[in-house]
mmCIF file with all atom_site columns, C-alpha atoms in Angstrom:
data_model
loop_
_atom_site.group_PDB
_atom_site.id
_atom_site.type_symbol
_atom_site.label_atom_id
_atom_site.label_alt_id
_atom_site.label_comp_id
_atom_site.label_asym_id
_atom_site.label_entity_id
_atom_site.label_seq_id
_atom_site.pdbx_PDB_ins_code
_atom_site.Cartn_x
_atom_site.Cartn_y
_atom_site.Cartn_z
_atom_site.occupancy
_atom_site.B_iso_or_equiv
_atom_site.pdbx_formal_charge
_atom_site.auth_seq_id
_atom_site.auth_comp_id
_atom_site.auth_asym_id
_atom_site.auth_atom_id
_atom_site.pdbx_PDB_model_num
ATOM 1   C CA . UNK A 1 1   ? -33.646 27.769 84.490 1.00 83.00 ? 1286 UNK A CA 1
ATOM 2   C CA . UNK A 1 2   ? -29.860 27.324 84.587 1.00 87.00 ? 1287 UNK A CA 1
ATOM 3   C CA . UNK A 1 3   ? -29.562 29.658 81.588 1.00 87.00 ? 1288 UNK A CA 1
ATOM 4   C CA . UNK A 1 4   ? -31.429 32.350 83.554 1.00 87.00 ? 1289 UNK A CA 1
ATOM 5   C CA . UNK A 1 5   ? -29.124 31.969 86.555 1.00 89.00 ? 1290 UNK A CA 1
ATOM 6   C CA . UNK A 1 6   ? -26.146 32.127 84.215 1.00 92.00 ? 1291 UNK A CA 1
ATOM 7   C CA . UNK A 1 7   ? -27.484 35.336 82.649 1.00 90.00 ? 1292 UNK A CA 1
ATOM 8   C CA . UNK A 1 8   ? -28.005 36.972 86.058 1.00 90.00 ? 1293 UNK A CA 1
ATOM 9   C CA . UNK A 1 9   ? -24.428 36.040 86.977 1.00 93.00 ? 1294 UNK A CA 1
ATOM 10  C CA . UNK A 1 10  ? -23.177 37.531 83.705 1.00 93.00 ? 1295 UNK A CA 1
ATOM 11  C CA . UNK A 1 11  ? -25.120 40.773 84.268 1.00 93.00 ? 1296 UNK A CA 1
ATOM 12  C CA . UNK A 1 12  ? -23.787 41.126 87.825 1.00 94.00 ? 1297 UNK A CA 1
ATOM 13  C CA . UNK A 1 13  ? -20.226 40.423 86.661 1.00 95.00 ? 1298 UNK A CA 1
ATOM 14  C CA . UNK A 1 14  ? -20.466 43.230 84.076 1.00 95.00 ? 1299 UNK A CA 1
ATOM 15  C CA . UNK A 1 15  ? -20.543 45.764 86.921 1.00 95.00 ? 1300 UNK A CA 1
ATOM 16  C CA . UNK A 1 16  ? -23.021 48.178 85.343 1.00 96.00 ? 1301 UNK A CA 1
ATOM 17  C CA . UNK A 1 17  ? -23.351 51.610 86.993 1.00 96.00 ? 1302 UNK A CA 1
ATOM 18  C CA . UNK A 1 18  ? -26.965 51.906 85.842 1.00 94.00 ? 1303 UNK A CA 1
ATOM 19  C CA . UNK A 1 19  ? -29.590 49.598 84.396 1.00 93.00 ? 1304 UNK A CA 1
ATOM 20  C CA . UNK A 1 20  ? -32.798 50.874 82.805 1.00 91.00 ? 1305 UNK A CA 1
ATOM 21  C CA . UNK A 1 21  ? -36.177 49.161 82.455 1.00 90.00 ? 1306 UNK A CA 1
ATOM 22  C CA . UNK A 1 22  ? -37.317 49.853 78.879 1.00 85.00 ? 1307 UNK A CA 1
ATOM 23  C CA . UNK A 1 23  ? -40.281 47.473 79.088 1.00 83.00 ? 1308 UNK A CA 1
ATOM 24  C CA . UNK A 1 24  ? -42.313 50.041 81.063 1.00 78.00 ? 1309 UNK A CA 1
ATOM 25  C CA . UNK A 1 25  ? -42.850 47.503 83.821 1.00 74.00 ? 1310 UNK A CA 1
ATOM 26  C CA . UNK A 1 26  ? -44.581 45.005 81.546 1.00 81.00 ? 1311 UNK A CA 1
ATOM 27  C CA . UNK A 1 27  ? -41.873 42.365 81.889 1.00 85.00 ? 1312 UNK A CA 1
ATOM 28  C CA . UNK A 1 28  ? -41.568 40.827 85.351 1.00 88.00 ? 1313 UNK A CA 1
ATOM 29  C CA . UNK A 1 29  ? -38.575 38.789 84.185 1.00 87.00 ? 1314 UNK A CA 1
ATOM 30  C CA . UNK A 1 30  ? -36.838 41.920 82.845 1.00 87.00 ? 1315 UNK A CA 1
ATOM 31  C CA . UNK A 1 31  ? -37.486 43.728 86.145 1.00 89.00 ? 1316 UNK A CA 1
ATOM 32  C CA . UNK A 1 32  ? -36.000 40.750 88.032 1.00 90.00 ? 1317 UNK A CA 1
ATOM 33  C CA . UNK A 1 33  ? -32.823 41.019 85.959 1.00 90.00 ? 1318 UNK A CA 1
ATOM 34  C CA . UNK A 1 34  ? -32.672 44.706 86.846 1.00 91.00 ? 1319 UNK A CA 1
ATOM 35  C CA . UNK A 1 35  ? -33.285 43.998 90.529 1.00 90.00 ? 1320 UNK A CA 1
ATOM 36  C CA . UNK A 1 36  ? -30.582 41.306 90.651 1.00 91.00 ? 1321 UNK A CA 1
ATOM 37  C CA . UNK A 1 37  ? -28.091 43.283 88.544 1.00 94.00 ? 1322 UNK A CA 1
ATOM 38  C CA . UNK A 1 38  ? -26.354 44.734 91.616 1.00 92.00 ? 1323 UNK A CA 1
ATOM 39  C CA . UNK A 1 39  ? -26.123 48.083 89.786 1.00 95.00 ? 1324 UNK A CA 1
ATOM 40  C CA . UNK A 1 40  ? -26.039 51.142 92.092 1.00 96.00 ? 1325 UNK A CA 1
ATOM 41  C CA . UNK A 1 41  ? -28.761 52.817 89.998 1.00 94.00 ? 1326 UNK A CA 1
ATOM 42  C CA . UNK A 1 42  ? -31.809 50.898 88.749 1.00 94.00 ? 1327 UNK A CA 1
ATOM 43  C CA . UNK A 1 43  ? -34.111 53.129 86.722 1.00 91.00 ? 1328 UNK A CA 1
ATOM 44  C CA . UNK A 1 44  ? -37.782 52.635 85.867 1.00 90.00 ? 1329 UNK A CA 1
ATOM 45  C CA . UNK A 1 45  ? -41.021 54.553 85.384 1.00 88.00 ? 1330 UNK A CA 1
ATOM 46  C CA . UNK A 1 46  ? -42.933 55.876 88.355 1.00 88.00 ? 1331 UNK A CA 1
ATOM 47  C CA . UNK A 1 47  ? -46.151 53.919 88.843 1.00 85.00 ? 1332 UNK A CA 1
ATOM 48  C CA . UNK A 1 48  ? -44.756 50.851 87.049 1.00 85.00 ? 1333 UNK A CA 1
ATOM 49  C CA . UNK A 1 49  ? -46.053 47.464 88.217 1.00 86.00 ? 1334 UNK A CA 1
ATOM 50  C CA . UNK A 1 50  ? -42.464 46.455 88.941 1.00 88.00 ? 1335 UNK A CA 1
ATOM 51  C CA . UNK A 1 51  ? -41.389 49.669 90.710 1.00 89.00 ? 1336 UNK A CA 1
ATOM 52  C CA . UNK A 1 52  ? -40.125 47.701 93.738 1.00 90.00 ? 1337 UNK A CA 1
ATOM 53  C CA . UNK A 1 53  ? -37.149 46.531 91.633 1.00 91.00 ? 1338 UNK A CA 1
ATOM 54  C CA . UNK A 1 54  ? -35.978 50.114 90.950 1.00 92.00 ? 1339 UNK A CA 1
ATOM 55  C CA . UNK A 1 55  ? -34.310 52.647 93.232 1.00 92.00 ? 1340 UNK A CA 1
ATOM 56  C CA . UNK A 1 56  ? -34.824 55.510 90.764 1.00 90.00 ? 1341 UNK A CA 1
ATOM 57  C CA . UNK A 1 57  ? -38.281 56.266 89.389 1.00 89.00 ? 1342 UNK A CA 1
ATOM 58  C CA . UNK A 1 58  ? -39.129 58.959 86.875 1.00 88.00 ? 1343 UNK A CA 1
ATOM 59  C CA . UNK A 1 59  ? -42.490 60.481 85.934 1.00 86.00 ? 1344 UNK A CA 1
ATOM 60  C CA . UNK A 1 60  ? -43.566 60.210 82.305 1.00 85.00 ? 1345 UNK A CA 1
ATOM 61  C CA . UNK A 1 61  ? -45.617 62.980 80.701 1.00 83.00 ? 1346 UNK A CA 1
ATOM 62  C CA . UNK A 1 62  ? -49.318 62.034 80.295 1.00 81.00 ? 1347 UNK A CA 1
ATOM 63  C CA . UNK A 1 63  ? -49.248 63.166 76.638 1.00 79.00 ? 1348 UNK A CA 1
ATOM 64  C CA . UNK A 1 64  ? -46.430 60.741 75.762 1.00 78.00 ? 1349 UNK A CA 1
ATOM 65  C CA . UNK A 1 65  ? -48.377 58.041 73.956 1.00 80.00 ? 1350 UNK A CA 1
ATOM 66  C CA . UNK A 1 66  ? -45.598 56.521 71.877 1.00 82.00 ? 1351 UNK A CA 1
ATOM 67  C CA . UNK A 1 67  ? -43.157 54.123 73.519 1.00 81.00 ? 1352 UNK A CA 1
ATOM 68  C CA . UNK A 1 68  ? -40.153 56.091 72.229 1.00 82.00 ? 1353 UNK A CA 1
ATOM 69  C CA . UNK A 1 69  ? -41.544 59.310 73.767 1.00 86.00 ? 1354 UNK A CA 1
ATOM 70  C CA . UNK A 1 70  ? -42.015 57.567 77.107 1.00 86.00 ? 1355 UNK A CA 1
ATOM 71  C CA . UNK A 1 71  ? -38.496 56.151 77.060 1.00 86.00 ? 1356 UNK A CA 1
ATOM 72  C CA . UNK A 1 72  ? -37.038 59.536 76.144 1.00 89.00 ? 1357 UNK A CA 1
ATOM 73  C CA . UNK A 1 73  ? -39.021 60.994 79.077 1.00 89.00 ? 1358 UNK A CA 1
ATOM 74  C CA . UNK A 1 74  ? -37.231 58.428 81.216 1.00 88.00 ? 1359 UNK A CA 1
ATOM 75  C CA . UNK A 1 75  ? -33.854 59.697 79.994 1.00 89.00 ? 1360 UNK A CA 1
ATOM 76  C CA . UNK A 1 76  ? -34.937 63.334 80.396 1.00 90.00 ? 1361 UNK A CA 1
ATOM 77  C CA . UNK A 1 77  ? -35.777 62.538 84.025 1.00 89.00 ? 1362 UNK A CA 1
ATOM 78  C CA . UNK A 1 78  ? -32.127 61.765 84.786 1.00 90.00 ? 1363 UNK A CA 1
ATOM 79  C CA . UNK A 1 79  ? -30.735 64.704 82.810 1.00 92.00 ? 1364 UNK A CA 1
ATOM 80  C CA . UNK A 1 80  ? -30.059 63.067 79.433 1.00 90.00 ? 1365 UNK A CA 1
ATOM 81  C CA . UNK A 1 81  ? -31.893 65.382 77.044 1.00 89.00 ? 1366 UNK A CA 1
ATOM 82  C CA . UNK A 1 82  ? -32.841 64.330 73.521 1.00 84.00 ? 1367 UNK A CA 1
ATOM 83  C CA . UNK A 1 83  ? -32.122 66.732 70.652 1.00 83.00 ? 1368 UNK A CA 1
ATOM 84  C CA . UNK A 1 84  ? -35.350 65.708 68.953 1.00 82.00 ? 1369 UNK A CA 1
ATOM 85  C CA . UNK A 1 85  ? -37.865 62.893 69.104 1.00 77.00 ? 1370 UNK A CA 1
ATOM 86  C CA . UNK A 1 86  ? -37.754 61.652 65.542 1.00 78.00 ? 1371 UNK A CA 1
ATOM 87  C CA . UNK A 1 87  ? -36.899 57.999 65.025 1.00 75.00 ? 1372 UNK A CA 1
ATOM 88  C CA . UNK A 1 88  ? -33.597 57.397 63.283 1.00 79.00 ? 1373 UNK A CA 1
ATOM 89  C CA . UNK A 1 89  ? -31.451 54.348 62.740 1.00 85.00 ? 1374 UNK A CA 1
ATOM 90  C CA . UNK A 1 90  ? -27.889 55.072 61.597 1.00 91.00 ? 1375 UNK A CA 1
ATOM 91  C CA . UNK A 1 91  ? -26.479 52.388 59.321 1.00 95.00 ? 1376 UNK A CA 1
ATOM 92  C CA . UNK A 1 92  ? -22.731 51.748 59.082 1.00 96.00 ? 1377 UNK A CA 1
ATOM 93  C CA . UNK A 1 93  ? -21.094 52.299 55.696 1.00 97.00 ? 1378 UNK A CA 1
ATOM 94  C CA . UNK A 1 94  ? -19.647 48.746 55.796 1.00 97.00 ? 1379 UNK A CA 1
ATOM 95  C CA . UNK A 1 95  ? -23.136 47.282 56.279 1.00 97.00 ? 1380 UNK A CA 1
ATOM 96  C CA . UNK A 1 96  ? -24.594 49.394 53.453 1.00 97.00 ? 1381 UNK A CA 1
ATOM 97  C CA . UNK A 1 97  ? -21.768 48.356 51.096 1.00 97.00 ? 1382 UNK A CA 1
ATOM 98  C CA . UNK A 1 98  ? -22.233 44.704 52.051 1.00 97.00 ? 1383 UNK A CA 1
ATOM 99  C CA . UNK A 1 99  ? -26.001 44.932 51.399 1.00 96.00 ? 1384 UNK A CA 1
ATOM 100 C CA . UNK A 1 100 ? -25.399 46.600 48.021 1.00 94.00 ? 1385 UNK A CA 1
ATOM 101 C CA . UNK A 1 101 ? -23.092 43.764 46.934 1.00 95.00 ? 1386 UNK A CA 1
ATOM 102 C CA . UNK A 1 102 ? -25.508 41.070 48.043 1.00 95.00 ? 1387 UNK A CA 1
ATOM 103 C CA . UNK A 1 103 ? -28.434 42.878 46.405 1.00 94.00 ? 1388 UNK A CA 1
ATOM 104 C CA . UNK A 1 104 ? -26.501 43.072 43.114 1.00 92.00 ? 1389 UNK A CA 1
ATOM 105 C CA . UNK A 1 105 ? -25.899 39.312 43.255 1.00 94.00 ? 1390 UNK A CA 1
ATOM 106 C CA . UNK A 1 106 ? -29.686 38.812 43.430 1.00 92.00 ? 1391 UNK A CA 1
ATOM 107 C CA . UNK A 1 107 ? -30.133 40.449 40.003 1.00 86.00 ? 1392 UNK A CA 1
ATOM 108 C CA . UNK A 1 108 ? -33.185 42.446 41.039 1.00 83.00 ? 1393 UNK A CA 1
ATOM 109 C CA . UNK A 1 109 ? -34.224 44.788 38.236 1.00 76.00 ? 1394 UNK A CA 1
ATOM 110 C CA . UNK A 1 110 ? -32.775 48.283 38.871 1.00 73.00 ? 1395 UNK A CA 1
ATOM 111 C CA . UNK A 1 111 ? -35.555 50.716 39.760 1.00 75.00 ? 1396 UNK A CA 1
ATOM 112 C CA . UNK A 1 112 ? -38.046 47.873 40.033 1.00 78.00 ? 1397 UNK A CA 1
ATOM 113 C CA . UNK A 1 113 ? -40.328 47.205 42.965 1.00 86.00 ? 1398 UNK A CA 1
ATOM 114 C CA . UNK A 1 114 ? -38.632 45.114 45.640 1.00 91.00 ? 1399 UNK A CA 1
ATOM 115 C CA . UNK A 1 115 ? -40.826 43.421 48.230 1.00 95.00 ? 1400 UNK A CA 1
ATOM 116 C CA . UNK A 1 116 ? -39.280 42.051 51.416 1.00 96.00 ? 1401 UNK A CA 1
ATOM 117 C CA . UNK A 1 117 ? -41.320 39.533 53.405 1.00 96.00 ? 1402 UNK A CA 1
ATOM 118 C CA . UNK A 1 118 ? -40.553 38.701 57.027 1.00 95.00 ? 1403 UNK A CA 1
ATOM 119 C CA . UNK A 1 119 ? -42.117 35.357 57.939 1.00 94.00 ? 1404 UNK A CA 1
ATOM 120 C CA . UNK A 1 120 ? -41.408 35.614 61.681 1.00 90.00 ? 1405 UNK A CA 1
ATOM 121 C CA . UNK A 1 121 ? -43.383 36.762 64.733 1.00 88.00 ? 1406 UNK A CA 1
ATOM 122 C CA . UNK A 1 122 ? -44.515 35.272 68.026 1.00 85.00 ? 1407 UNK A CA 1
ATOM 123 C CA . UNK A 1 123 ? -47.730 33.448 68.873 1.00 86.00 ? 1408 UNK A CA 1
ATOM 124 C CA . UNK A 1 124 ? -50.902 34.785 67.327 1.00 87.00 ? 1409 UNK A CA 1
ATOM 125 C CA . UNK A 1 125 ? -48.956 37.572 65.614 1.00 89.00 ? 1410 UNK A CA 1
ATOM 126 C CA . UNK A 1 126 ? -47.767 34.971 63.124 1.00 88.00 ? 1411 UNK A CA 1
ATOM 127 C CA . UNK A 1 127 ? -49.386 35.009 59.700 1.00 92.00 ? 1412 UNK A CA 1
ATOM 128 C CA . UNK A 1 128 ? -50.153 31.498 58.410 1.00 92.00 ? 1413 UNK A CA 1
ATOM 129 C CA . UNK A 1 129 ? -47.592 30.052 55.983 1.00 92.00 ? 1414 UNK A CA 1
ATOM 130 C CA . UNK A 1 130 ? -50.352 29.567 53.380 1.00 94.00 ? 1415 UNK A CA 1
ATOM 131 C CA . UNK A 1 131 ? -50.925 33.348 53.300 1.00 94.00 ? 1416 UNK A CA 1
ATOM 132 C CA . UNK A 1 132 ? -47.231 34.012 52.678 1.00 94.00 ? 1417 UNK A CA 1
ATOM 133 C CA . UNK A 1 133 ? -47.210 31.454 49.864 1.00 94.00 ? 1418 UNK A CA 1
ATOM 134 C CA . UNK A 1 134 ? -50.282 33.064 48.308 1.00 95.00 ? 1419 UNK A CA 1
ATOM 135 C CA . UNK A 1 135 ? -48.613 36.502 48.514 1.00 96.00 ? 1420 UNK A CA 1
ATOM 136 C CA . UNK A 1 136 ? -45.420 35.149 46.915 1.00 95.00 ? 1421 UNK A CA 1
ATOM 137 C CA . UNK A 1 137 ? -47.382 33.625 44.018 1.00 94.00 ? 1422 UNK A CA 1
ATOM 138 C CA . UNK A 1 138 ? -49.248 36.901 43.447 1.00 95.00 ? 1423 UNK A CA 1
ATOM 139 C CA . UNK A 1 139 ? -46.000 38.904 43.421 1.00 95.00 ? 1424 UNK A CA 1
ATOM 140 C CA . UNK A 1 140 ? -44.411 36.503 40.929 1.00 92.00 ? 1425 UNK A CA 1
ATOM 141 C CA . UNK A 1 141 ? -47.513 36.853 38.730 1.00 93.00 ? 1426 UNK A CA 1
ATOM 142 C CA . UNK A 1 142 ? -46.958 40.633 38.857 1.00 92.00 ? 1427 UNK A CA 1
ATOM 143 C CA . UNK A 1 143 ? -43.299 40.076 37.860 1.00 89.00 ? 1428 UNK A CA 1
ATOM 144 C CA . UNK A 1 144 ? -42.052 41.286 41.237 1.00 91.00 ? 1429 UNK A CA 1
ATOM 145 C CA . UNK A 1 145 ? -39.268 39.317 42.931 1.00 89.00 ? 1430 UNK A CA 1
ATOM 146 C CA . UNK A 1 146 ? -40.142 38.529 46.581 1.00 94.00 ? 1431 UNK A CA 1
ATOM 147 C CA . UNK A 1 147 ? -37.340 38.421 49.149 1.00 96.00 ? 1432 UNK A CA 1
ATOM 148 C CA . UNK A 1 148 ? -38.120 36.158 52.112 1.00 95.00 ? 1433 UNK A CA 1
ATOM 149 C CA . UNK A 1 149 ? -36.322 37.132 55.334 1.00 95.00 ? 1434 UNK A CA 1
ATOM 150 C CA . UNK A 1 150 ? -36.001 34.492 58.046 1.00 93.00 ? 1435 UNK A CA 1
ATOM 151 C CA . UNK A 1 151 ? -34.036 34.595 61.291 1.00 90.00 ? 1436 UNK A CA 1
ATOM 152 C CA . UNK A 1 152 ? -32.812 31.588 63.309 1.00 89.00 ? 1437 UNK A CA 1
ATOM 153 C CA . UNK A 1 153 ? -36.225 31.189 64.966 1.00 88.00 ? 1438 UNK A CA 1
ATOM 154 C CA . UNK A 1 154 ? -37.984 31.040 61.587 1.00 90.00 ? 1439 UNK A CA 1
ATOM 155 C CA . UNK A 1 155 ? -35.981 28.207 60.047 1.00 89.00 ? 1440 UNK A CA 1
ATOM 156 C CA . UNK A 1 156 ? -38.773 25.751 60.904 1.00 89.00 ? 1441 UNK A CA 1
ATOM 157 C CA . UNK A 1 157 ? -41.271 27.966 59.063 1.00 90.00 ? 1442 UNK A CA 1
ATOM 158 C CA . UNK A 1 158 ? -38.887 28.201 56.136 1.00 89.00 ? 1443 UNK A CA 1
ATOM 159 C CA . UNK A 1 159 ? -38.704 24.408 55.939 1.00 89.00 ? 1444 UNK A CA 1
ATOM 160 C CA . UNK A 1 160 ? -42.538 24.329 55.806 1.00 89.00 ? 1445 UNK A CA 1
ATOM 161 C CA . UNK A 1 161 ? -42.315 26.458 52.646 1.00 89.00 ? 1446 UNK A CA 1
ATOM 162 C CA . UNK A 1 162 ? -39.633 24.263 51.075 1.00 86.00 ? 1447 UNK A CA 1
ATOM 163 C CA . UNK A 1 163 ? -40.674 22.942 47.689 1.00 86.00 ? 1448 UNK A CA 1
ATOM 164 C CA . UNK A 1 164 ? -43.764 25.160 47.627 1.00 89.00 ? 1449 UNK A CA 1
ATOM 165 C CA . UNK A 1 165 ? -42.120 28.395 46.445 1.00 87.00 ? 1450 UNK A CA 1
ATOM 166 C CA . UNK A 1 166 ? -41.304 29.407 42.861 1.00 87.00 ? 1451 UNK A CA 1
ATOM 167 C CA . UNK A 1 167 ? -37.579 29.389 42.054 1.00 87.00 ? 1452 UNK A CA 1
ATOM 168 C CA . UNK A 1 168 ? -37.618 33.197 41.550 1.00 89.00 ? 1453 UNK A CA 1
ATOM 169 C CA . UNK A 1 169 ? -38.030 33.751 45.304 1.00 93.00 ? 1454 UNK A CA 1
ATOM 170 C CA . UNK A 1 170 ? -34.922 35.010 47.100 1.00 94.00 ? 1455 UNK A CA 1
ATOM 171 C CA . UNK A 1 171 ? -34.363 33.685 50.632 1.00 94.00 ? 1456 UNK A CA 1
ATOM 172 C CA . UNK A 1 172 ? -32.151 35.549 53.072 1.00 95.00 ? 1457 UNK A CA 1
ATOM 173 C CA . UNK A 1 173 ? -31.174 34.394 56.576 1.00 94.00 ? 1458 UNK A CA 1
ATOM 174 C CA . UNK A 1 174 ? -28.829 37.254 57.505 1.00 93.00 ? 1459 UNK A CA 1
ATOM 175 C CA . UNK A 1 175 ? -28.548 37.316 61.285 1.00 90.00 ? 1460 UNK A CA 1
ATOM 176 C CA . UNK A 1 176 ? -26.341 40.393 61.793 1.00 93.00 ? 1461 UNK A CA 1
ATOM 177 C CA . UNK A 1 177 ? -28.565 43.325 62.879 1.00 92.00 ? 1462 UNK A CA 1
ATOM 178 C CA . UNK A 1 178 ? -26.705 46.077 60.978 1.00 94.00 ? 1463 UNK A CA 1
ATOM 179 C CA . UNK A 1 179 ? -26.532 44.074 57.770 1.00 96.00 ? 1464 UNK A CA 1
ATOM 180 C CA . UNK A 1 180 ? -30.149 42.976 58.079 1.00 96.00 ? 1465 UNK A CA 1
ATOM 181 C CA . UNK A 1 181 ? -31.240 46.611 58.575 1.00 96.00 ? 1466 UNK A CA 1
ATOM 182 C CA . UNK A 1 182 ? -29.192 47.642 55.521 1.00 96.00 ? 1467 UNK A CA 1
ATOM 183 C CA . UNK A 1 183 ? -31.017 45.030 53.421 1.00 96.00 ? 1468 UNK A CA 1
ATOM 184 C CA . UNK A 1 184 ? -34.394 46.241 54.714 1.00 95.00 ? 1469 UNK A CA 1
ATOM 185 C CA . UNK A 1 185 ? -33.490 49.802 53.714 1.00 94.00 ? 1470 UNK A CA 1
ATOM 186 C CA . UNK A 1 186 ? -33.289 48.648 50.082 1.00 94.00 ? 1471 UNK A CA 1
ATOM 187 C CA . UNK A 1 187 ? -36.840 47.228 50.021 1.00 94.00 ? 1472 UNK A CA 1
ATOM 188 C CA . UNK A 1 188 ? -39.604 49.306 48.413 1.00 93.00 ? 1473 UNK A CA 1
ATOM 189 C CA . UNK A 1 189 ? -42.229 47.436 50.430 1.00 95.00 ? 1474 UNK A CA 1
ATOM 190 C CA . UNK A 1 190 ? -41.847 45.333 53.571 1.00 96.00 ? 1475 UNK A CA 1
ATOM 191 C CA . UNK A 1 191 ? -44.531 42.835 54.606 1.00 96.00 ? 1476 UNK A CA 1
ATOM 192 C CA . UNK A 1 192 ? -44.280 41.710 58.221 1.00 94.00 ? 1477 UNK A CA 1
ATOM 193 C CA . UNK A 1 193 ? -46.102 40.794 61.380 1.00 91.00 ? 1478 UNK A CA 1
ATOM 194 C CA . UNK A 1 194 ? -45.772 42.875 64.550 1.00 90.00 ? 1479 UNK A CA 1
ATOM 195 C CA . UNK A 1 195 ? -42.192 42.020 65.461 1.00 89.00 ? 1480 UNK A CA 1
ATOM 196 C CA . UNK A 1 196 ? -38.652 43.452 65.733 1.00 88.00 ? 1481 UNK A CA 1
ATOM 197 C CA . UNK A 1 197 ? -37.969 43.681 61.979 1.00 91.00 ? 1482 UNK A CA 1
ATOM 198 C CA . UNK A 1 198 ? -41.149 45.762 61.612 1.00 91.00 ? 1483 UNK A CA 1
ATOM 199 C CA . UNK A 1 199 ? -39.650 48.422 63.874 1.00 86.00 ? 1484 UNK A CA 1
ATOM 200 C CA . UNK A 1 200 ? -36.319 48.277 62.054 1.00 87.00 ? 1485 UNK A CA 1
ATOM 201 C CA . UNK A 1 201 ? -38.063 48.733 58.714 1.00 90.00 ? 1486 UNK A CA 1
#
């Protein structure tokens, strides 16, 4: 609870001119942060469950089914027009170079299939550890080197796999978003639950 109060204080101290609800009103906690932000402009979607926290509401087109389309509609509503609606993540040259060096140190066969495996996710979106271990064994049998990706919240899951994985498995715990994304861009295949890294990939 004290951490939440501290975060609200930090947000207010930042003195934002505008805060935007990107959760589409799903997150009550997120809407509370927006409401308590003290920003002159608090933007959300018209008809949102949490509309009381906003002082600017924008209509979203009925045909906008994808979250990105709806959020771009939100920006359009305040005059920030998007050039196009294709998804793109720009990676910094430094991050790409760093990923290339690390990848080379892993001695993955050039031109070979590279399979990244993200073991994280929340709640029932998590795949059982036994399934990941079975997948790893199958990939090794096919002479494909699996790369296990684990963030800070997955270290407990990683410890569950300790001693059960073949030595050929590569484990990466990179926790810098740009560098992590650069590593993902080098994977031929990425196996993941429904979580942030899935969207990055």
